Coordinates of C-alpha atoms and ligand atoms in Angstrom, one line a residue:
M1 CA 110.8 116.4 84.5
E2 CA 107.7 115.1 86.0
Q3 CA 104.6 115.6 83.8
G4 CA 102.7 117.2 86.4
D5 CA 105.6 119.8 86.7
R6 CA 106.1 120.6 82.7
L7 CA 102.1 121.0 81.9
L8 CA 102.9 124.2 84.7
A9 CA 105.5 125.5 83.3
M10 CA 103.9 125.2 79.8
F11 CA 101.0 126.5 81.2
G12 CA 102.8 129.2 82.8
Q13 CA 104.8 129.9 79.7
R14 CA 101.6 130.3 77.7
L15 CA 100.1 132.8 80.2
A16 CA 103.0 134.6 80.3
S17 CA 102.8 135.4 76.2
H18 CA 99.5 135.7 76.6
V19 CA 99.7 138.5 78.8
A20 CA 102.9 140.2 77.7
G21 CA 103.0 144.1 79.2
G22 CA 101.6 143.0 82.6
A23 CA 103.5 140.4 85.3
V24 CA 102.7 137.3 85.7
G25 CA 103.8 134.5 88.7
R26 CA 103.1 131.9 90.1
L27 CA 101.7 131.8 94.1
G28 CA 102.2 127.9 94.7
G29 CA 101.2 124.6 93.5
D30 CA 98.4 125.2 89.9
E31 CA 97.9 129.4 92.1
F32 CA 99.4 131.5 89.6
M33 CA 98.7 135.1 89.4
V34 CA 98.1 138.1 86.5
I35 CA 99.1 141.6 87.5
R36 CA 97.9 143.9 84.2
T37 CA 97.2 148.0 83.6
T38 CA 94.4 149.1 81.6
T39 CA 92.7 152.5 80.9
F40 CA 89.5 151.1 80.0
D41 CA 87.7 148.5 81.4
D42 CA 87.9 146.0 79.5
H43 CA 87.8 143.3 82.1
E44 CA 85.1 140.4 81.7
K45 CA 86.3 140.8 77.8
W46 CA 89.5 140.0 78.6
I47 CA 89.2 137.4 81.4
A48 CA 86.9 135.5 78.8
G49 CA 90.2 135.7 75.7
L50 CA 92.0 134.3 78.9
R51 CA 90.4 131.6 79.3
D52 CA 89.8 130.8 75.7
H53 CA 93.0 130.7 75.3
M54 CA 94.2 129.0 78.4
S55 CA 91.4 126.2 77.7
R56 CA 92.9 125.2 74.3
P57 CA 95.1 122.3 75.4
F58 CA 98.6 121.1 76.0
E59 CA 100.5 119.0 73.8
I60 CA 102.3 116.6 76.1
K61 CA 104.6 113.2 75.3
D62 CA 101.7 112.9 72.1
Q63 CA 98.4 113.6 75.1
S64 CA 96.7 116.7 74.4
L65 CA 95.3 117.7 78.3
R66 CA 92.9 120.0 78.9
L67 CA 93.3 122.1 81.9
G68 CA 90.1 123.3 84.2
L69 CA 90.9 127.0 84.9
T70 CA 88.8 129.1 88.0
I71 CA 88.8 132.8 88.0
G72 CA 89.1 135.3 90.4
S73 CA 89.9 139.2 90.0
C74 CA 89.4 142.7 90.9
R75 CA 90.2 145.6 89.2
A76 CA 91.8 148.8 90.8
P77 CA 90.8 151.4 91.4
E78 CA 87.2 150.3 91.6
D79 CA 87.7 147.4 94.0
G80 CA 90.4 148.9 96.3
K81 CA 93.7 151.2 95.6
D82 CA 95.8 149.5 98.6
S83 CA 97.5 146.5 97.7
G84 CA 96.7 144.5 101.1
V85 CA 92.8 145.9 100.1
L86 CA 93.2 144.1 96.6
F87 CA 94.7 141.3 97.3
Q88 CA 92.9 140.1 100.0
R89 CA 89.4 140.8 97.7
L90 CA 91.4 138.6 95.0
E91 CA 91.5 136.0 97.3
S92 CA 87.7 136.8 98.3
A93 CA 86.8 136.5 94.5
L94 CA 89.0 133.2 93.7
Y95 CA 87.5 131.7 96.4
N96 CA 84.1 132.3 95.4
A97 CA 84.7 131.4 92.2
K98 CA 86.0 128.1 93.1
R99 CA 82.5 127.9 95.4
L100 CA 81.1 127.8 92.4
G101 CA 82.7 125.2 90.5
R102 CA 85.2 124.0 88.1
N103 CA 86.0 126.4 85.3
S104 CA 84.1 129.6 87.0
D105 CA 85.3 133.0 86.8
L106 CA 83.8 135.5 89.4
R107 CA 84.9 139.5 89.0
F108 CA 85.0 140.9 93.1
R109 CA 82.3 142.3 94.4
P110 CA 81.6 144.8 97.7
A111 CA 79.0 142.1 97.8
L112 CA 81.0 139.4 98.5
D113 CA 82.7 141.6 100.8
K114 CA 79.1 142.3 102.2
Q115 CA 78.2 139.4 103.0
D116 CA 81.4 138.8 104.7
N117 CA 81.2 142.4 106.7
P118 CA 81.1 141.2 110.1
Q119 CA 83.7 138.8 109.7
L120 CA 86.2 141.3 107.8
A121 CA 86.1 143.0 111.5
L122 CA 86.7 139.5 113.1
V123 CA 89.6 139.1 109.9
S124 CA 91.2 142.1 111.5
D125 CA 91.2 141.1 115.2
L126 CA 92.6 137.9 114.2
R127 CA 95.4 139.9 112.2
N128 CA 95.5 141.5 115.9
A129 CA 95.9 138.4 118.3
L130 CA 98.4 136.4 116.1
V131 CA 100.5 139.7 116.8
S132 CA 99.3 140.0 120.8
G133 CA 99.6 135.7 120.9
D134 CA 98.3 136.1 124.0
Q135 CA 94.8 135.6 122.8
L136 CA 95.4 132.2 120.9
E137 CA 95.6 128.9 122.8
L138 CA 95.9 125.4 122.1
H139 CA 94.5 122.8 124.1
Y140 CA 94.7 119.6 124.2
Q141 CA 92.6 116.1 124.2
T142 CA 93.5 112.9 124.4
Q143 CA 93.5 109.5 122.7
H144 CA 93.1 106.2 124.8
H145 CA 92.6 103.0 124.3
P146 CA 89.3 102.3 124.6
A147 CA 89.5 99.2 126.8
S148 CA 92.4 100.0 129.3
G149 CA 92.2 103.8 129.1
E150 CA 95.8 103.6 128.4
L151 CA 96.8 107.6 127.2
L152 CA 97.9 106.8 123.4
G153 CA 98.2 110.3 122.2
M154 CA 97.1 114.2 122.6
E155 CA 95.4 116.4 120.3
A156 CA 96.4 120.1 120.1
L157 CA 93.2 122.1 119.3
L158 CA 93.1 125.7 118.5
R159 CA 91.5 128.3 121.1
W160 CA 91.4 131.6 120.4
R161 CA 89.8 133.9 123.1
H162 CA 88.5 137.1 122.0
P163 CA 88.3 139.9 124.3
R164 CA 85.0 140.9 123.1
D165 CA 83.5 137.8 121.9
G166 CA 85.0 135.3 124.6
M167 CA 85.7 132.5 123.3
I168 CA 85.4 131.7 119.5
S169 CA 86.0 127.9 118.0
P170 CA 88.3 127.1 115.4
A171 CA 85.7 125.4 113.1
D172 CA 85.0 129.8 112.5
F173 CA 87.4 131.3 112.8
I174 CA 89.8 128.6 111.2
P175 CA 88.4 129.1 107.4
L176 CA 88.4 132.5 107.5
A177 CA 92.0 132.7 108.2
E178 CA 91.8 130.6 105.2
R179 CA 90.5 133.0 103.1
H180 CA 91.8 135.9 104.5
G181 CA 95.6 134.9 103.6
L182 CA 96.5 134.1 107.5
M183 CA 96.3 130.3 108.0
T184 CA 100.5 130.1 106.8
E185 CA 100.9 132.7 110.7
L186 CA 98.7 131.1 112.0
G187 CA 99.8 127.6 111.8
N188 CA 103.6 128.0 112.2
W189 CA 101.6 129.8 115.6
V190 CA 100.2 125.8 116.4
I191 CA 103.9 123.7 115.4
E192 CA 105.4 126.7 117.5
K193 CA 103.4 126.1 120.4
A194 CA 102.7 122.6 120.1
C195 CA 106.5 122.3 120.0
A196 CA 107.1 124.1 122.6
Q197 CA 104.4 122.3 124.9
Q198 CA 105.9 118.8 123.7
T199 CA 109.1 120.1 125.1
H200 CA 108.0 121.0 127.8
W201 CA 106.5 117.7 129.0
Q202 CA 109.2 116.1 127.8
N203 CA 111.4 117.1 130.6
S204 CA 108.2 116.1 133.6
A205 CA 106.7 114.4 134.7
M206 CA 103.8 114.3 132.3
P207 CA 103.3 110.6 130.1
K208 CA 105.6 110.6 126.8
V209 CA 103.3 110.2 124.1
T210 CA 102.4 112.2 120.9
V211 CA 101.3 115.4 119.9
W212 CA 98.9 115.3 116.7
I213 CA 98.5 118.6 115.2
N214 CA 96.1 119.6 112.9
I215 CA 97.7 120.8 109.0
S216 CA 95.5 123.6 106.6
A217 CA 95.7 122.9 103.7
L218 CA 96.6 126.5 103.4
Q219 CA 99.9 125.3 105.1
L220 CA 100.6 122.7 101.6
F221 CA 100.3 125.1 99.2
H222 CA 101.5 128.8 100.5
G223 CA 103.7 128.1 102.7
D224 CA 106.7 125.7 103.7
L225 CA 105.2 123.3 106.3
E226 CA 108.7 121.5 105.9
S227 CA 110.7 124.0 107.2
Q228 CA 108.6 125.4 109.5
L229 CA 108.2 122.3 110.9
A230 CA 112.5 121.2 111.0
G231 CA 112.8 124.8 112.2
S232 CA 110.6 124.4 115.0
L233 CA 111.6 120.9 115.9
K234 CA 115.4 122.3 116.1
R235 CA 114.4 125.3 118.2
Y236 CA 112.5 122.8 120.9
G237 CA 115.2 119.8 120.6
I238 CA 112.3 117.4 120.2
K239 CA 112.6 115.0 117.2
A240 CA 109.8 114.8 114.4
S241 CA 108.5 110.7 116.1
Q242 CA 107.0 113.0 119.1
L243 CA 104.7 114.9 116.6
G244 CA 102.2 113.7 114.5
L245 CA 100.3 115.7 111.3
E246 CA 97.3 115.6 110.2
L247 CA 95.1 116.2 107.4
T248 CA 92.0 116.3 106.3
E249 CA 90.4 114.0 103.0
S250 CA 89.6 117.4 101.2
V251 CA 93.4 118.6 101.8
L252 CA 94.8 115.2 100.4
L253 CA 93.0 115.2 97.9
D254 CA 93.1 119.5 96.7
E255 CA 94.1 119.4 93.5
R256 CA 95.7 122.9 94.1
A257 CA 98.2 120.6 95.9
G258 CA 99.3 118.4 93.3
D259 CA 100.3 115.3 94.2
M260 CA 101.1 115.3 97.9
G261 CA 101.9 111.0 97.5
P262 CA 106.6 112.2 97.7
R263 CA 105.8 114.8 100.4
L264 CA 104.3 113.4 102.7
Q265 CA 106.8 110.5 101.6
L266 CA 109.0 113.1 102.9
L267 CA 108.1 113.9 106.1
R268 CA 107.2 110.3 107.3
E269 CA 111.0 109.4 106.4
Q270 CA 112.1 112.2 108.8
G271 CA 109.6 110.0 111.2
F272 CA 106.4 112.3 111.1
A273 CA 103.2 110.3 111.5
I274 CA 100.4 110.7 109.3
A275 CA 96.6 110.8 109.7
I276 CA 94.0 111.5 107.5
D277 CA 91.3 113.4 109.9
D278 CA 87.6 112.8 109.1
F279 CA 88.2 110.0 107.5
G280 CA 84.9 109.3 105.5
T281 CA 83.5 112.5 105.2
G282 CA 85.2 113.2 101.8
Y283 CA 84.8 111.9 98.6
S284 CA 88.5 109.9 98.4
S285 CA 89.0 107.4 96.7
L286 CA 89.9 103.9 97.9
A287 CA 92.4 103.5 94.6
Y288 CA 93.6 106.8 95.7
L289 CA 94.0 106.2 99.5
K290 CA 96.4 102.9 98.5
H291 CA 98.7 105.0 97.5
L292 CA 98.8 107.9 99.6
P293 CA 101.7 107.2 102.6
V294 CA 99.8 107.4 105.8
D295 CA 100.0 105.9 108.7
K296 CA 96.2 106.4 110.6
V297 CA 92.5 106.8 110.0
K298 CA 90.6 109.0 112.3
L299 CA 86.9 107.8 111.5
D300 CA 84.7 110.7 111.7
R301 CA 82.2 111.0 114.4
A302 CA 79.6 110.8 111.9
F303 CA 79.9 107.2 112.0
I304 CA 79.7 106.8 116.0
R305 CA 77.5 109.6 116.3
E306 CA 74.4 106.7 116.3
L307 CA 76.5 104.1 117.0
P308 CA 75.9 100.8 118.0
D309 CA 72.1 100.6 116.9
S310 CA 72.6 102.3 114.0
R311 CA 73.3 98.7 111.7
A312 CA 75.0 101.2 108.5
D313 CA 77.1 102.7 110.5
A314 CA 78.6 100.0 112.9
A315 CA 79.1 98.0 109.2
I316 CA 81.4 100.9 108.1
V317 CA 82.9 101.1 111.0
E318 CA 83.7 97.6 111.1
A319 CA 84.6 97.4 107.5
V320 CA 86.6 100.5 108.0
L321 CA 88.3 98.4 110.2
A322 CA 89.7 95.6 108.6
M323 CA 90.2 97.8 105.9
A324 CA 92.7 99.6 107.6
K325 CA 93.9 96.2 109.3
G326 CA 94.3 95.1 106.1
M327 CA 96.4 98.0 104.5
G328 CA 98.7 98.0 107.8
L329 CA 96.8 101.7 108.3
A330 CA 95.9 102.2 112.3
V331 CA 92.9 103.2 113.6
I332 CA 91.4 105.8 115.9
A333 CA 87.7 106.7 116.3
E334 CA 86.6 110.1 116.9
G335 CA 84.0 111.8 118.8
V336 CA 82.8 109.1 120.8
E337 CA 80.7 110.0 123.3
T338 CA 79.2 107.1 125.9
D339 CA 80.3 103.8 127.3
A340 CA 78.0 102.2 124.9
Q341 CA 80.0 103.6 122.0
N342 CA 82.8 102.8 123.2
R343 CA 82.2 99.9 124.5
F344 CA 81.3 98.9 120.3
L345 CA 84.5 100.0 119.1
V346 CA 86.4 97.5 121.6
D347 CA 84.8 94.4 120.3
A348 CA 84.8 96.1 117.0
G349 CA 88.7 95.5 118.1
C350 CA 89.3 99.6 117.1
Y351 CA 92.7 99.9 118.9
A352 CA 92.1 103.6 119.9
V353 CA 89.5 106.4 120.7
Q354 CA 88.9 110.3 121.1
G355 CA 86.7 112.1 122.6
F356 CA 84.2 113.0 125.3
Y357 CA 84.0 109.9 127.4
F358 CA 87.0 109.7 128.4
A359 CA 88.4 113.8 128.1
R360 CA 87.0 117.3 126.2
P361 CA 90.4 119.4 124.9
L362 CA 91.2 120.1 127.9
P363 CA 94.0 123.5 128.6
V364 CA 97.6 122.9 130.0
P365 CA 97.1 123.5 133.5
D366 CA 94.2 121.5 133.3
L367 CA 94.9 119.0 132.0
E368 CA 98.3 118.5 134.0
Q369 CA 95.9 118.7 137.2
R370 CA 94.0 116.2 136.1
W371 CA 96.8 114.2 135.0
I372 CA 98.4 114.2 138.3
S373 CA 95.6 113.2 140.8
N374 CA 95.0 110.5 138.2
S375 CA 98.7 109.3 138.1
S376 CA 98.1 109.6 142.7
T377 CA 94.8 107.5 142.6
K378 CA 95.9 105.2 140.1
A379 CA 99.8 104.4 141.4
N380 CA 98.7 101.1 142.3
S381 CA 96.3 99.8 139.4
E382 CA 97.9 98.3 136.0
A383 CA 96.6 100.9 133.7
P384 CA 97.7 104.3 133.6
G385 CA 95.1 105.8 131.9
L386 CA 92.8 108.7 132.8
T387 CA 88.8 107.8 134.0
P388 CA 86.5 108.3 131.4
V389 CA 85.2 111.7 132.0
S390 CA 81.5 110.3 132.9
Q391 CA 83.3 108.0 135.7
A392 CA 85.6 110.6 137.2
S393 CA 84.5 112.8 140.0
Ligands
C2E401 P1 88.8 118.3 114.3 O1 90.6 117.7 113.8 O2 88.7 117.1 113.5 O3 88.8 117.8 115.7 C1 88.2 117.2 116.1 C2 87.1 118.0 117.0 O4 86.1 117.2 117.3 C3 87.2 119.5 118.3 O5 86.7 120.4 117.8 C4 87.1 118.6 119.1 O6 86.5 119.1 119.9 C5 85.5 117.2 119.0 N1 85.2 116.9 119.3 C6 86.3 116.4 120.4 N2 85.9 114.5 121.1 C7 84.2 115.2 120.8 C8 83.0 114.1 121.7 O7 82.8 113.6 121.6 N3 81.8 115.0 121.3 C9 81.7 115.9 119.6 N4 80.3 116.4 119.6 N5 83.2 117.1 119.9 C10 83.9 116.3 119.7 P2 87.3 121.9 117.8 O8 88.5 122.1 118.8 O9 86.1 122.9 117.2 O10 88.0 121.9 116.1 C11 86.9 121.7 115.5 C12 88.0 121.7 113.7 O11 88.9 123.0 113.9 C13 88.9 120.6 114.4 O12 88.4 119.2 114.1 C14 90.0 120.9 113.0 O13 89.4 120.5 111.7 C15 90.0 122.4 113.2 N6 91.6 122.8 113.9 C16 91.0 123.0 115.3 N7 92.5 123.2 115.5 C17 93.0 123.8 114.5 C18 94.4 123.4 114.4 O14 95.9 124.2 114.7 N8 95.0 124.0 112.8 C19 93.8 123.6 111.8 N9 94.2 123.9 110.5 N10 92.8 123.2 112.2 C20 92.1 122.8 113.8
MG402 MG1 91.9 116.4 114.1
MG403 MG1 88.6 114.7 113.1

């Protein structure tokens, strides 16, 4: 058994013995849940005791290891009677405890919910959207060779067309889905939809390129990402090599996911391409990256925005390109909006770009329309690319 697994097992055993009389379960990754009954409210005292007990070192192979512990808690009936509500509040407490930092504990307080209140309605709307299915869409943003404009790939970006509030940005509703236990379902919807789209494109006149999808940390902790991927590929008869997975740095470094290396390695062996999204915005150590089996880094648009004027950003971009080259990784620059940025990237030897300069994320019919009109006007030119929006009529 690996040392990490052994430690988890020891942690689980110690937790179970401490909770004698209650129930203990592992939710996934390094998250555990405890359910216990009390006859009076000894809540805070019990949590303090738990922390004390669990913080004592674990002895493994002559080593003495201490674990950090973040605790979210709630209590029935004060915090809710229904198990669904309680679970949601437990998640909300844990989420807020994590935001306070390692080794914090937080009991659910109505204020946590109040602060969320307008959002809670949105969570329930999102639940409905997942059931009805017709408010969610995937838009696609193309990726290009910066000099020729050749189409290299597409990124699927989730959109929610709220029946009352109109388009809601994924930056707003994805964190909500993550916090309220909907991310696995939402993520599975994306995988399924992207596979269906990819089959359709494979059998049409559209160019055959990899479709990249974004994967949330929660899909790795709680969901069975691997079997969802395998199931969708099989249902739609596509190959793993036709899908790319984008994971952000913070996902890769999230302790709850355990060691991501072996999981990524297996996914790659199956043929999926793997990219680190928003590269440079997290806190990853280069030493750690060295061991991660990934194919590509997506250079965050924060470094592109002020190109070519910012000397610092120019230096960072050049350094990342050199590093990636040395490590055999591909690089794609995100958020390329202007001709000057694009030209800088051509000169710096960047192989791929994505951004409004070439195309905004588009609904499927618009993208197909654009492709058709483009291939007819470019029928005789050597580059099968799409014209940058700024140049397109
Ligand atoms: P991301 O994966 O880094 O996606 C790129 C974001 O940058 C997209 O925002 C895209 O519309 C935007 N963008 C692209 N080119 C440009 C540009 O030239 N200039 C500017 N200013 N922005 C540009 P979007 O679609 O709002 O998505 C935001 C984030 O939401 C994504 O960032 C991703 O982290 C997340 N997301 C989107 N779809 C999904 C999904 O299906 N699953 C998960 N887990 N996350 C998703
Ligand atoms: Mg992405
Ligand atoms: Mg990104």
